[in-house]
Short mmCIF file of C-alpha atoms in Angstrom, two decimals:
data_model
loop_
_atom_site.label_atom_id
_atom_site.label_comp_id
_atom_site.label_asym_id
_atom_site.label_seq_id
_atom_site.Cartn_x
_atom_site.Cartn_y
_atom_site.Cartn_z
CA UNK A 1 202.58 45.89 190.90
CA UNK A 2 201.72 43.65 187.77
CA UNK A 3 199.23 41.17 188.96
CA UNK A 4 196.76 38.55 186.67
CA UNK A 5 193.10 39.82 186.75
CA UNK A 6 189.70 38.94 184.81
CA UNK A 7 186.59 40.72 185.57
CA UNK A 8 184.22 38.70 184.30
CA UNK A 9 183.97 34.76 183.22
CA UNK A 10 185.03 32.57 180.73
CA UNK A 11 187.84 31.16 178.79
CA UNK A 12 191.71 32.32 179.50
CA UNK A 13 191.24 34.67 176.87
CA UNK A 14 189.33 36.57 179.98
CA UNK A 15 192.59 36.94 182.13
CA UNK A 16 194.67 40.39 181.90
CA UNK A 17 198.12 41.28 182.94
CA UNK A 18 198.19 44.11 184.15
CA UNK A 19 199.02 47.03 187.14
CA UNK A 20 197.00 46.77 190.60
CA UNK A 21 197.41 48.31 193.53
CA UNK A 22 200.45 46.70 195.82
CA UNK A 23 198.71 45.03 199.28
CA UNK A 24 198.91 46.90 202.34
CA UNK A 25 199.28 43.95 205.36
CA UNK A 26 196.42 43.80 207.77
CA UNK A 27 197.85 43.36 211.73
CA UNK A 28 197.82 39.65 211.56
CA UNK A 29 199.36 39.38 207.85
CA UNK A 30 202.70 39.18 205.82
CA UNK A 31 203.71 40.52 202.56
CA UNK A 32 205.21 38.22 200.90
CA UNK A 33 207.33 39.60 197.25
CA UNK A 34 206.00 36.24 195.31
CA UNK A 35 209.00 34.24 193.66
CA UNK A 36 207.08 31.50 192.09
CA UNK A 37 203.23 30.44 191.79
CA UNK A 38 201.51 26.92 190.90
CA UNK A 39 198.49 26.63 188.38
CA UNK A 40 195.26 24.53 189.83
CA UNK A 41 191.93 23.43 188.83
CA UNK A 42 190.81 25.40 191.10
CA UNK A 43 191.83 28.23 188.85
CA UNK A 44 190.43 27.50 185.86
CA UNK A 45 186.70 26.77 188.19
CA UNK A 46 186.85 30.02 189.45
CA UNK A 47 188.10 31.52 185.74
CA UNK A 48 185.12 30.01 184.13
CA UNK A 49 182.71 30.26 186.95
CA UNK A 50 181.89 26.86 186.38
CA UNK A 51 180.38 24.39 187.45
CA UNK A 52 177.81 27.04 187.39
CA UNK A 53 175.89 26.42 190.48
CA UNK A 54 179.26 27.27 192.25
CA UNK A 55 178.88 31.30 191.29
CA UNK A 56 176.82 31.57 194.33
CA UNK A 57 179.99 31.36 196.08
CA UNK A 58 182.22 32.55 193.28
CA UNK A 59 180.08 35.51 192.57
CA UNK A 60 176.99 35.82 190.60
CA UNK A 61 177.52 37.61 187.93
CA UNK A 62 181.46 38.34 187.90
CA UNK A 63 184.18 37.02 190.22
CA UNK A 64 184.23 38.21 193.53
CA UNK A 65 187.70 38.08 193.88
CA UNK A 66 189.45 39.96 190.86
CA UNK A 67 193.27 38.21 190.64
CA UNK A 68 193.66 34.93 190.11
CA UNK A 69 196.07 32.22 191.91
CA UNK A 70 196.05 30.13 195.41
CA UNK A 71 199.63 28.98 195.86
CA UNK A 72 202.98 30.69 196.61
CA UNK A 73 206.47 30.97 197.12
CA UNK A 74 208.90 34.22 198.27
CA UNK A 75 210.12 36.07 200.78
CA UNK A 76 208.48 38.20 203.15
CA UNK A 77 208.68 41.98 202.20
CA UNK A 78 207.00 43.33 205.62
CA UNK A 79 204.91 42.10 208.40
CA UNK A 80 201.92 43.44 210.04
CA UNK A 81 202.05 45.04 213.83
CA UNK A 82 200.42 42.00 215.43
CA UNK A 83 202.83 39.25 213.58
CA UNK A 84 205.77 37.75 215.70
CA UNK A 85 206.68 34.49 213.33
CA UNK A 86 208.14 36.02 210.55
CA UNK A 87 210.09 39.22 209.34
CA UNK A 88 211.43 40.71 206.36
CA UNK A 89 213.91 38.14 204.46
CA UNK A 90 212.01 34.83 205.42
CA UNK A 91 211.64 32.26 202.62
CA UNK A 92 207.76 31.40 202.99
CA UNK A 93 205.07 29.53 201.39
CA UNK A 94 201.70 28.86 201.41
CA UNK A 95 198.26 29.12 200.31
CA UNK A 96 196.02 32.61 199.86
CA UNK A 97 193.87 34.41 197.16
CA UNK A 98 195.39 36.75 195.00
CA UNK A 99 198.57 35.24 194.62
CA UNK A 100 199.50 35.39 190.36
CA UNK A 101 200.82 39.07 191.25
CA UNK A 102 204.00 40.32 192.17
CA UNK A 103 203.14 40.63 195.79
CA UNK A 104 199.95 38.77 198.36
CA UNK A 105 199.08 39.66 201.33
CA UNK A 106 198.59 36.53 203.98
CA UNK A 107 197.07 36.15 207.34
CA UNK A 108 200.25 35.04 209.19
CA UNK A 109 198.62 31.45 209.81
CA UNK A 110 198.53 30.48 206.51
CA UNK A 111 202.52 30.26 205.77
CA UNK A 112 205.07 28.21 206.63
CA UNK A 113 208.66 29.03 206.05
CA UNK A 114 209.94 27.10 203.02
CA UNK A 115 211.41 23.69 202.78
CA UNK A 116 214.77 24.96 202.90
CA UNK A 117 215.92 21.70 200.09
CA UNK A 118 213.56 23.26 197.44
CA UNK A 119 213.50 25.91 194.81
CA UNK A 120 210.89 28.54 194.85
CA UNK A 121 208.98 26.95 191.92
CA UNK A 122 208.96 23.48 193.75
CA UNK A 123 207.67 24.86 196.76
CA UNK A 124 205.21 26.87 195.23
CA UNK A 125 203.82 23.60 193.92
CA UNK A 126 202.68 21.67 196.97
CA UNK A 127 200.43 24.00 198.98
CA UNK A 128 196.96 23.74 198.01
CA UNK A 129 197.61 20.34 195.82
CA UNK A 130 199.70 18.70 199.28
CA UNK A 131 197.22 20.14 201.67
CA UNK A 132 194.49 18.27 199.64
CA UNK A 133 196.66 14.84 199.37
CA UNK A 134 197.17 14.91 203.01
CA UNK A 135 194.13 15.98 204.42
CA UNK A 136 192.46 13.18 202.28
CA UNK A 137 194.85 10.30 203.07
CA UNK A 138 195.44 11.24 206.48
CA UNK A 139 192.73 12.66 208.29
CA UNK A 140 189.82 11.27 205.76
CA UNK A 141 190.97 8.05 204.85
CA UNK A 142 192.69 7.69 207.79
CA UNK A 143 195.50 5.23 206.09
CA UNK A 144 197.15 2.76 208.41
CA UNK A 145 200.64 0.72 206.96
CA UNK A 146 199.73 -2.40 205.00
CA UNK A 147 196.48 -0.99 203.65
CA UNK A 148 196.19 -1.38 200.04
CA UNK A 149 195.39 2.24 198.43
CA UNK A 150 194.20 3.23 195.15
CA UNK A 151 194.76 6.69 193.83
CA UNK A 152 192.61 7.79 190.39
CA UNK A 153 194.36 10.29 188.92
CA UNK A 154 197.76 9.54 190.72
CA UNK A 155 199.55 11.56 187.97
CA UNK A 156 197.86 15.15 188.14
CA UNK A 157 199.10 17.44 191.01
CA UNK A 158 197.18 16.44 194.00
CA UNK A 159 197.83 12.90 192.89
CA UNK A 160 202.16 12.60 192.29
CA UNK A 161 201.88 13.78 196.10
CA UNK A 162 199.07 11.20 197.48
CA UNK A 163 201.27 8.54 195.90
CA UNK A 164 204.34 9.34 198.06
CA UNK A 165 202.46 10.22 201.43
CA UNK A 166 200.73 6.93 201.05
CA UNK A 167 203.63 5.14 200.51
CA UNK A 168 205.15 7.26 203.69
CA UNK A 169 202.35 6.09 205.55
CA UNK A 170 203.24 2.57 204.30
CA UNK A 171 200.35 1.81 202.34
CA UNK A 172 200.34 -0.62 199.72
CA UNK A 173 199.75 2.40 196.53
CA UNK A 174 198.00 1.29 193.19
CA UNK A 175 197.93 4.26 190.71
CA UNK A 176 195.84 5.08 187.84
CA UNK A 177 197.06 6.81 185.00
CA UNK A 178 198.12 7.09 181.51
CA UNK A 179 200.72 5.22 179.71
CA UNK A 180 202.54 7.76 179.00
CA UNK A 181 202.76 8.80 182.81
CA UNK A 182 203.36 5.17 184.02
CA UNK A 183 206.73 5.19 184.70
CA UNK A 184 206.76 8.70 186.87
CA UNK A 185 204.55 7.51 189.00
CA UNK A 186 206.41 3.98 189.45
CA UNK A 187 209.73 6.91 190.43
CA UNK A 188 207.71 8.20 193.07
CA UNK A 189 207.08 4.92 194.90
CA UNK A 190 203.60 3.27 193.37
CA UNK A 191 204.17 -0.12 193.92
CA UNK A 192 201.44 -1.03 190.90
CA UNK A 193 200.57 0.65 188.33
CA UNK A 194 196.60 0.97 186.26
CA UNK A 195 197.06 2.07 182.78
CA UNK A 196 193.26 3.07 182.11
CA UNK A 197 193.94 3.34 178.51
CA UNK A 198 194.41 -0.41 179.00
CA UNK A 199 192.40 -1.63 182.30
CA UNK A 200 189.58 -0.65 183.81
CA UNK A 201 190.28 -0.77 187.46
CA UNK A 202 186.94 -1.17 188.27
CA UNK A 203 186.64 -4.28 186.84
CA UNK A 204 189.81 -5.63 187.25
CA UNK A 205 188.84 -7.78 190.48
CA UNK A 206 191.31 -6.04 193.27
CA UNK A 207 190.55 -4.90 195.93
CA UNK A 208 191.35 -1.85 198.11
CA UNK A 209 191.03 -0.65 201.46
CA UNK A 210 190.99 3.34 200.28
CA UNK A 211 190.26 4.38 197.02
CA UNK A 212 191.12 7.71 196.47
CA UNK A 213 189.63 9.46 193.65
CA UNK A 214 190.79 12.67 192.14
CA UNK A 215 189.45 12.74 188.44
CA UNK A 216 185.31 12.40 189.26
CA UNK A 217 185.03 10.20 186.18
CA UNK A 218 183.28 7.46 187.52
CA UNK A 219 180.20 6.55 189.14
CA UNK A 220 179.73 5.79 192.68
CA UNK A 221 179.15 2.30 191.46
CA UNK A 222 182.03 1.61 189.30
CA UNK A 223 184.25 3.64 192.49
CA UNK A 224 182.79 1.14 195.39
CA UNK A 225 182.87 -1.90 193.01
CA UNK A 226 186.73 -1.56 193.75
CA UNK A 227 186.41 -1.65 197.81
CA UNK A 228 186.64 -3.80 200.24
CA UNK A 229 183.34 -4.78 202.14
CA UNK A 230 184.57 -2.32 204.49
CA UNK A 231 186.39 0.06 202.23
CA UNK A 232 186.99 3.74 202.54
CA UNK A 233 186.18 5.98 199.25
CA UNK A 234 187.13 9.64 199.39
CA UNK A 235 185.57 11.69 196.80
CA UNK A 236 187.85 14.99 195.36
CA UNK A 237 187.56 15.03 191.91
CA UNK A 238 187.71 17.98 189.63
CA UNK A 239 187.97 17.09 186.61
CA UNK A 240 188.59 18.76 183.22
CA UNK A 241 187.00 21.37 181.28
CA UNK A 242 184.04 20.53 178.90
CA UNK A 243 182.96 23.94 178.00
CA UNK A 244 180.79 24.52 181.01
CA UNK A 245 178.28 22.63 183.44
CA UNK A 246 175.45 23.26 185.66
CA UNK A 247 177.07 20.99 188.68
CA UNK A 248 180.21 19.19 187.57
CA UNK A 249 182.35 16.95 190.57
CA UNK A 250 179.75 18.47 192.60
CA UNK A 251 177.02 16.24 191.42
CA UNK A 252 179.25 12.93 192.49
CA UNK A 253 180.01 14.84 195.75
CA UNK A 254 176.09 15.31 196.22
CA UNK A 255 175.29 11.71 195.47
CA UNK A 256 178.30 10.57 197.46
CA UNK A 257 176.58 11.84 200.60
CA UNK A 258 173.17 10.62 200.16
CA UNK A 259 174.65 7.24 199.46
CA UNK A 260 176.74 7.60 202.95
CA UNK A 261 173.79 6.61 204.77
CA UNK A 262 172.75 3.65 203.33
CA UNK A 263 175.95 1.57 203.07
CA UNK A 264 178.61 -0.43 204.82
CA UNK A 265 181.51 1.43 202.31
CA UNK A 266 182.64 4.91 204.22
CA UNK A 267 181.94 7.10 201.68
CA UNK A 268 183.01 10.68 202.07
CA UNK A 269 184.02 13.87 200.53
CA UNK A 270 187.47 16.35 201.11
CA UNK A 271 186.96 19.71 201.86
CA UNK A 272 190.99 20.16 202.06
CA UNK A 273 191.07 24.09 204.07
CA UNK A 274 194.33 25.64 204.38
CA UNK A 275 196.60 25.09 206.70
CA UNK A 276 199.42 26.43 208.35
CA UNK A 277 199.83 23.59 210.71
CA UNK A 278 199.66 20.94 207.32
CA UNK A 279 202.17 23.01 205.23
CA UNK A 280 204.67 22.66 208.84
CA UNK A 281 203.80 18.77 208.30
CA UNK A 282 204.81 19.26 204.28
CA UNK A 283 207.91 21.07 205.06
CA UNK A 284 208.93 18.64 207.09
CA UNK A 285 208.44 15.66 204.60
CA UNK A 286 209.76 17.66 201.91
CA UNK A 287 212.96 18.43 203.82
CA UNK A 288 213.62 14.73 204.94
CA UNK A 289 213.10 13.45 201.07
CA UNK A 290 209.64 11.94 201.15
CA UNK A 291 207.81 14.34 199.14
CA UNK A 292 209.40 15.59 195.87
CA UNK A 293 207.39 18.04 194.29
CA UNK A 294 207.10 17.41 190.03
CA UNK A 295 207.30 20.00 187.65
CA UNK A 296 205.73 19.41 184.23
CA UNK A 297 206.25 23.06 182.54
CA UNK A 298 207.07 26.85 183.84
CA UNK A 299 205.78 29.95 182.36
CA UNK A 300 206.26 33.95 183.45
CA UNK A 301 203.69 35.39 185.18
CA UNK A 302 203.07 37.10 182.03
CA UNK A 303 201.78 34.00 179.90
CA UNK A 304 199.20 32.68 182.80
CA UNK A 305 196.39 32.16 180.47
CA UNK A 306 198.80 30.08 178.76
CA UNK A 307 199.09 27.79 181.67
CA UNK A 308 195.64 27.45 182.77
CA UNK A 309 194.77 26.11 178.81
CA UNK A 310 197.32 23.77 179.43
CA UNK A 311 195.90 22.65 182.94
CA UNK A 312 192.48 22.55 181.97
CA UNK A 313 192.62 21.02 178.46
CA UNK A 314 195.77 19.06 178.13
CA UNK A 315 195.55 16.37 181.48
CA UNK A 316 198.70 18.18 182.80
CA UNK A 317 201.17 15.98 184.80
CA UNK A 318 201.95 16.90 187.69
CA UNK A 319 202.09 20.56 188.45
CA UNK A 320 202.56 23.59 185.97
CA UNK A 321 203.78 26.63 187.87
CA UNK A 322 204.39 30.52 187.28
CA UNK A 323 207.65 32.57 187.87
CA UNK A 324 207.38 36.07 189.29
#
């Protein structure tokens, strides 16, 4: 099978296409014959190995894990001896390593048949980024109706779906973004809208009950200078590529929980994990038209590096996605 591989670190010049051996499923996993596949910043981290404290877990010297790619959508080609859910034919989705190839192999609890209103491409473009926007507004923030939320970055992938599961949860939504992005994020329900170019919403003298960052731009200051005396922050920034960094987000992660301790704000980090039982939940929105996935651009497999520039240097909006 033709799969996207790198070997060692650094730019997307680093990324190959090129033949692999097809998966063989494990007793608890399916084979899934991938359809579609979404670009993150997680892919370009790992790509880069950078920041570069995180190759202890990426690998130290070269990546651990040789093809690229988190999120997916297809249909199941074969299932392992010990899997009941699924069987060949299934539309599926979810969230796995290895998945910018033709064919990933998943433990069975990590996909979710596929919202049955969407495309391949669209549903390959909510795993990891609406795992992340629910995890952090739901079981982090822990958003009730009438609170007023603020998302930072409400126009990159995780952040076009935290703006519509906050307003599902009937928050009041404030999003930050570019002017040029303004008016999408208005279509997906933000009832205000933060041009940064314009406003700094740190300083604009509102107020919020969650702030919910997702660009790790700011300093903890400037973040709880925006709260309520009894305000929530969430932390899950990734930010963009600046030619490599010894710590990156994780430095504002670190900081965020040292500060923790010593404040009235609830300060506190995501560690979104996949799901099975969250990409059920997302399904379910998806189907009943609360959460639209957006599209900015689609390339082939074939021109990933292409697609991970254009993540990591050009402030995508919204998701960017592969076709297999």
């Amino acid at each position: 099978m033709k799969a996207i591989v790198h070997d060692r670190y650094g730019p997307p010049d680093v990324l190959r296409f090129q033949e692999v051996d097809k998966p063989v499923p494990a007793g608890n996993e399916v084979l899934v014959r991938v359809r579609a596949a979404a670009v993150n910043a997680r892919d370009w981290h790992f790509m880069r190995g950078d920041p570069y404290l995180a190759r202890a877990a990426f690998g130290l010297r070269a990546p651990k894990v040789r093809i690229r790619g988190t999120d997916f959508a297809g249909v199941v080609e074969a299932v392992g001896g010990d899997v009941t859910r699924f069987r060949a034919g299934d539309e599926v989705y979810g969230e796995a390593e290895a998945a910018f190839a033709e064919y990933v192999s998943v433990p069975d609890d990590l996909v979710e048949r596929k919202p049955a209103n969407l495309s391949y491409e669209q549903a390959a473009a909510i795993p990891l980024a609406g795992n992340t926007a629910l995890m952090g507004l739901r079981d982090v923030a822990r958003v009730q109706p009438g609170q007023r939320v603020l998302i930072n970055g409400a126009s990159g992938g995780v952040g076009t779906f935290a703006v519509q599961l906050a307003k599902s949860f009937g928050a009041q939504v404030t999003a930050v973004c570019s002017t040029r992005n303004a008016e999408l994020v208005r279509s997906l329900g933000a009832d205000h809208v933060v041009d940064y170019t314009r406003e700094d919403f740190t300083r604009a003298g509102q107020r919020y009950d969650v702030v919910f960052d997702l660009v790790g731009n700011r300093s903890l200051a400037d973040l709880r200078r925006a709260l309520t005396p009894t305000g929530t922050l969430v932390l899950s920034g990734g930010g963009v590529s600046e030619g490599g960094s010894l710590v990156g987000p994780i430095g504002l992660v670190v900081r965020g929980r040292l500060l923790a301790r010593f404040v009235r704000h609830r300060v506190t980090t995501l560690e979104a994990v996949p799901s099975g039982a969250n990409l059920a939940t997302l399904r379910e929105v998806a189907e009943a038209g609360t959460l639209t996935p957006v599209i900015d651009r689609s390339h082939p497999l074939s021109e990933t590096a292409e697609a991970i520039r254009y993540v990591e240097e050009e402030h995508a909006r919204a998701k960017v996605v592969l076709t297999v």
